[in-house]
Amino acid sequence: MSQDNHDDQVRPDVDAGTVLVTGGSGGLGHQIITMFSTMRESSRIHSVDLRAPVKPLESVQYHQTDLTDEIAIRTLFDLVKPAIVIHCASPRYDASMEVMRRINVEGTKLLVDIAKASGTKAFIYTSSASVISDGKTDLKGADESYPLIIGEAQPEYYVNTKALAEMYVLSQNQPTGTPRFLTCALRPSGIFGVGDSWVVPGILEAYHRGQTWVQLGDNTNLFEFTENTNVAYAHVLATAALVAAYAKDNTTVAEDKVDGEAFFITNDEPVYFWDFTRTIWKYAGDTTKPEHICVVPRSWAMGVAFVLEWVYWALWLGNPPLTRTKVRLSCMTRYYSITKAKQRLGYKPVVGMREGLRRAVEDCLRREIGLTKGHLKQQ
């Protein structure tokens, strides 16, 4: 892991007018509205979410609305009149297929259509780096030229819905004509950080269950994760780029084009998967020694996961502790090139991996998520 950067040195400024952020009560959404609210330029920030915020910001107006409720969303757009929409709301990876389809696909389409008809200038969609993954082929330095994997070729329904939503968002980019409407998609990989309710808490749950002595695969697979402050920063940069493109009246050269484009966003620090996991456990207090680790071959782990999935499904026991998806993610090589984001958005990570993990673990311990009690281990 490389040296950490400091996000207090980076304060991008853009007056985007009125900005509406979906999912503003979540970890990433909160980071986005926080970054906008601390910029010198004055943008009016609105958040829409089903949940109320845990720590509301005084400068942000919050709305609790179902994103698939057409009447409520139209009413919200009539009230707010957003110039920019940042759509990062999404159900959890383990939600039902119906919920994923309704929110990620139908909800995104509804938002785009209403935004376009309401005079919104730009729409930024938070997609996923997984949209080019078939769940079995390693990705090494993959870039935006790789095709989306959808339909039967995509083993994860959640990823399929994210890909379909991204396709629709980008298809609605309209740099000329009336109304002009600019769109882009950001593809972060493995989002973690303060407010995280999935990645770090899940890893800490394994620590709490005393499972740090087990390792799936031989840990030779590089993987890429992204601290959520960096993802928020990328959204601000994309906003600035689309605002500038809108003002140029479609005079942007192809090499600098942002509208209608997708961008991978990472920490630019590929790390061996189990090194990432064990760093989290160490910050939570784990003292497991390398000689005490039991390495389970990938083939064995996939077999066990298949049996557990079948048993838990047959007995209505909920989600099993080990799934084939978890095994695949633990053993795959998957990292990306962010050259396009660097060149066209001016993106670079502002919070390094180790600092981000320290913050995330400390936050989870403070909220008692993934761990009942614990102390942040000093390194």
XYZ file of N, CA and C in Angstrom, residues 180-282:
309
model
N -31.047 20.254 -24.097
C -29.707 19.701 -23.921
C -29.668 19.014 -22.563
N -29.053 17.862 -22.529
C -29.053 17.047 -21.311
C -27.793 16.199 -21.332
N -26.874 16.470 -20.401
C -25.587 15.779 -20.379
C -25.565 14.713 -19.285
N -25.023 13.565 -19.623
C -24.947 12.481 -18.646
C -23.557 11.853 -18.647
N -23.203 11.231 -17.527
C -22.003 10.397 -17.469
C -22.186 9.381 -16.361
N -21.325 8.373 -16.329
C -21.398 7.324 -15.316
C -20.027 7.114 -14.698
N -20.005 6.957 -13.386
C -18.771 6.655 -12.662
C -18.854 5.223 -12.162
N -17.744 4.497 -12.301
C -17.708 3.078 -11.944
C -16.697 2.822 -10.819
N -17.063 3.088 -9.582
C -16.140 2.795 -8.476
C -16.035 1.299 -8.224
N -14.907 0.890 -7.680
C -14.674 -0.521 -7.375
C -14.558 -0.712 -5.868
N -15.454 -1.521 -5.300
C -15.353 -1.881 -3.882
C -15.355 -0.691 -2.946
N -16.446 0.047 -2.873
C -16.499 1.265 -2.051
C -16.474 0.919 -0.563
N -15.598 1.572 0.172
C -15.553 1.438 1.632
C -15.274 2.818 2.220
N -15.445 2.946 3.531
C -15.125 4.213 4.175
C -16.063 4.526 5.314
N -15.975 5.726 5.826
C -16.852 6.171 6.912
C -18.298 6.115 6.434
N -19.166 5.529 7.240
C -20.564 5.375 6.866
C -20.840 4.097 6.103
N -19.801 3.324 5.813
C -19.917 2.067 5.081
C -20.830 1.098 5.844
N -21.760 0.488 5.136
C -22.655 -0.481 5.772
C -22.495 -1.870 5.169
N -21.456 -2.072 4.369
C -21.340 -3.337 3.644
C -19.944 -3.932 3.684
N -18.944 -3.273 3.117
C -17.628 -3.886 2.942
C -16.910 -4.091 4.278
N -16.572 -2.999 4.954
C -15.838 -3.118 6.215
C -16.669 -3.790 7.309
N -17.955 -3.446 7.474
C -18.743 -4.155 8.489
C -18.793 -5.659 8.258
N -18.902 -6.085 6.986
C -18.933 -7.516 6.698
C -17.636 -8.200 7.083
N -16.522 -7.546 6.824
C -15.215 -8.112 7.183
C -15.044 -8.149 8.698
N -15.546 -7.138 9.384
C -15.459 -7.119 10.843
C -16.354 -8.183 11.481
N -17.447 -8.518 10.835
C -18.307 -9.589 11.350
C -17.549 -10.913 11.373
N -16.747 -11.153 10.340
C -15.942 -12.372 10.305
C -14.933 -12.375 11.453
N -14.370 -11.209 11.749
C -13.437 -11.088 12.871
C -14.156 -11.393 14.185
N -15.348 -10.845 14.347
C -16.117 -11.052 15.567
C -16.490 -12.520 15.746
N -16.681 -13.231 14.621
C -17.025 -14.658 14.706
C -15.787 -15.538 14.859
N -14.615 -14.940 14.943
C -13.393 -15.696 15.135
C -12.938 -16.450 13.907
N -13.165 -15.872 12.723
C -12.849 -16.564 11.471
C -11.575 -16.056 10.803
N -10.740 -15.347 11.540
C -9.542 -14.759 10.930
C -8.472 -15.800 10.600
N -8.660 -17.031 11.062
C -7.673 -18.085 10.779
C -7.954 -18.781 9.451
N -9.075 -18.421 8.788
C -9.453 -19.050 7.519
C -9.170 -18.103 6.358
N -8.615 -18.640 5.273
C -8.360 -17.856 4.065
C -8.792 -18.657 2.846
N -9.603 -18.015 1.989
C -10.039 -18.669 0.755
C -9.067 -18.320 -0.364
N -8.438 -19.303 -0.952
C -7.474 -19.054 -2.017
C -6.098 -18.717 -1.481
N -5.143 -18.580 -2.403
C -3.741 -18.439 -2.005
C -3.267 -16.987 -1.872
N -4.163 -16.020 -2.013
C -3.841 -14.594 -1.834
C -2.803 -14.086 -2.835
N -2.902 -14.576 -4.069
C -2.038 -14.047 -5.129
C -2.846 -13.157 -6.065
N -4.090 -12.885 -5.720
C -4.981 -12.104 -6.581
C -5.079 -10.658 -6.134
N -4.682 -9.748 -7.030
C -4.809 -8.325 -6.754
C -6.259 -7.886 -6.952
N -6.719 -7.028 -6.065
C -8.091 -6.527 -6.118
C -8.043 -5.025 -5.886
N -9.114 -4.349 -6.258
C -9.107 -2.902 -6.105
C -10.330 -2.427 -5.329
N -10.068 -1.566 -4.345
C -11.100 -0.970 -3.508
C -10.979 0.546 -3.597
N -12.055 1.244 -3.216
C -12.054 2.703 -3.336
C -12.660 3.340 -2.104
N -11.883 4.180 -1.441
C -12.375 4.901 -0.258
C -13.428 5.916 -0.695
N -14.509 6.038 0.086
C -15.655 6.801 -0.409
C -15.442 8.309 -0.514
N -14.456 8.864 0.191
C -14.132 10.272 -0.030
C -13.619 10.465 -1.458
N -12.829 9.503 -1.932
C -12.320 9.575 -3.302
C -13.454 9.456 -4.323
N -14.419 8.597 -4.031
C -15.563 8.456 -4.934
C -16.371 9.752 -4.956
N -16.559 10.363 -3.780
C -17.272 11.641 -3.713
C -16.530 12.713 -4.509
N -15.212 12.744 -4.364
C -14.388 13.706 -5.090
C -14.561 13.539 -6.594
N -14.621 12.287 -7.056
C -14.825 12.026 -8.483
C -16.179 12.563 -8.948
N -17.192 12.472 -8.101
C -18.512 12.998 -8.457
C -18.489 14.528 -8.579
N -17.751 15.173 -7.698
C -17.633 16.632 -7.775
C -16.892 17.026 -9.054
N -15.824 16.302 -9.364
C -15.074 16.584 -10.595
C -15.935 16.349 -11.837
N -16.733 15.296 -11.827
C -17.619 15.030 -12.956
C -18.663 16.130 -13.093
N -19.159 16.604 -11.951
C -20.110 17.719 -11.970
C -19.475 18.940 -12.610
N -18.267 19.270 -12.184
C -17.562 20.443 -12.732
C -17.340 20.284 -14.231
N -16.973 19.082 -14.657
C -16.709 18.849 -16.075
C -17.979 18.980 -16.917
N -19.090 18.485 -16.414
C -20.344 18.577 -17.158
C -20.876 20.008 -17.178
N -20.701 20.739 -16.078
C -21.093 22.153 -16.049
C -20.296 22.928 -17.086
N -18.983 22.654 -17.151
C -18.127 23.335 -18.123
C -18.511 22.950 -19.553
N -18.810 21.664 -19.767
C -19.203 21.207 -21.102
C -20.521 21.849 -21.528
N -21.436 21.978 -20.603
C -22.736 22.594 -20.915
C -22.545 24.054 -21.329
N -21.623 24.738 -20.636
C -21.370 26.149 -20.943
C -20.680 26.327 -22.292
N -19.936 25.303 -22.743
C -19.211 25.390 -24.013
C -20.101 25.138 -25.224
N -21.323 24.722 -24.995
C -22.268 24.497 -26.093
C -21.737 23.473 -27.092
N -21.289 22.313 -26.527
C -20.861 21.169 -27.342
C -19.647 21.459 -28.229
N -18.676 22.170 -27.672
C -17.446 22.438 -28.422
C -16.264 21.634 -27.878
N -16.516 20.682 -26.977
C -15.456 19.884 -26.374
C -14.880 18.899 -27.395
N -13.543 18.816 -27.466
C -12.904 17.865 -28.375
C -13.055 16.458 -27.815
N -12.984 15.472 -28.696
C -13.257 14.089 -28.321
C -12.349 13.602 -27.188
N -11.088 14.022 -27.196
C -10.124 13.567 -26.192
C -10.450 14.061 -24.787
N -11.253 15.115 -24.699
C -11.625 15.675 -23.398
C -13.079 15.396 -23.036
N -13.775 14.663 -23.858
C -15.212 14.473 -23.691
C -15.543 13.746 -22.389
N -16.517 14.278 -21.665
C -16.988 13.670 -20.428
C -18.435 13.211 -20.571
N -19.269 14.041 -21.235
C -20.673 13.653 -21.367
C -20.814 12.432 -22.273
N -21.729 11.546 -21.857
C -21.930 10.303 -22.597
C -20.872 9.254 -22.326
N -20.004 9.505 -21.353
C -18.864 8.624 -21.084
C -18.968 7.968 -19.710
N -18.278 6.837 -19.569
C -18.152 6.136 -18.287
C -16.702 6.200 -17.833
N -16.484 6.192 -16.515
C -15.132 6.323 -15.954
C -14.959 5.375 -14.769
N -13.889 4.576 -14.803
C -13.534 3.785 -13.630
C -12.918 4.699 -12.578
N -13.293 4.458 -11.311
C -12.776 5.230 -10.186
C -12.272 4.253 -9.126
N -10.987 4.358 -8.783
C -10.418 3.493 -7.748
C -9.447 4.295 -6.893
N -8.865 3.608 -5.903
C -7.815 4.231 -5.098
C -6.465 4.197 -5.814
N -6.429 3.575 -6.992
C -5.192 3.430 -7.768
C -4.125 2.708 -6.955
N -4.565 1.784 -6.119
C -3.675 1.006 -5.254
C -4.120 -0.451 -5.229
N -3.937 -1.216 -6.309
C -4.312 -2.630 -6.250
C -3.627 -3.310 -5.078
N -4.363 -4.134 -4.366
C -3.840 -4.774 -3.157
C -4.273 -6.233 -3.166
N -3.424 -7.128 -2.645
C -3.831 -8.520 -2.533
C -5.052 -8.610 -1.627
N -6.054 -9.365 -2.084
C -7.361 -9.351 -1.434
C -7.278 -9.599 0.065
N -6.527 -10.609 0.475
C -6.492 -10.932 1.899
C -5.605 -9.980 2.690
N -4.704 -9.267 2.022
C -3.960 -8.209 2.713
C -4.915 -7.087 3.124
N -5.842 -6.744 2.239
C -6.867 -5.740 2.540
C -7.702 -6.186 3.741
N -8.165 -7.425 3.676
C -9.011 -7.963 4.749
C -8.267 -8.003 6.072
N -7.024 -8.468 6.045
C -6.281 -8.610 7.296
C -5.838 -7.266 7.869
N -5.692 -6.263 7.015
C -5.408 -4.919 7.531
C -6.586 -4.420 8.355
N -7.798 -4.673 7.881
C -8.989 -4.292 8.645
C -9.024 -5.029 9.972
N -8.772 -6.328 9.944
C -8.784 -7.103 11.179
C -7.712 -6.632 12.161
N -6.534 -6.285 11.647
C -5.466 -5.808 12.531
C -5.855 -4.493 13.192
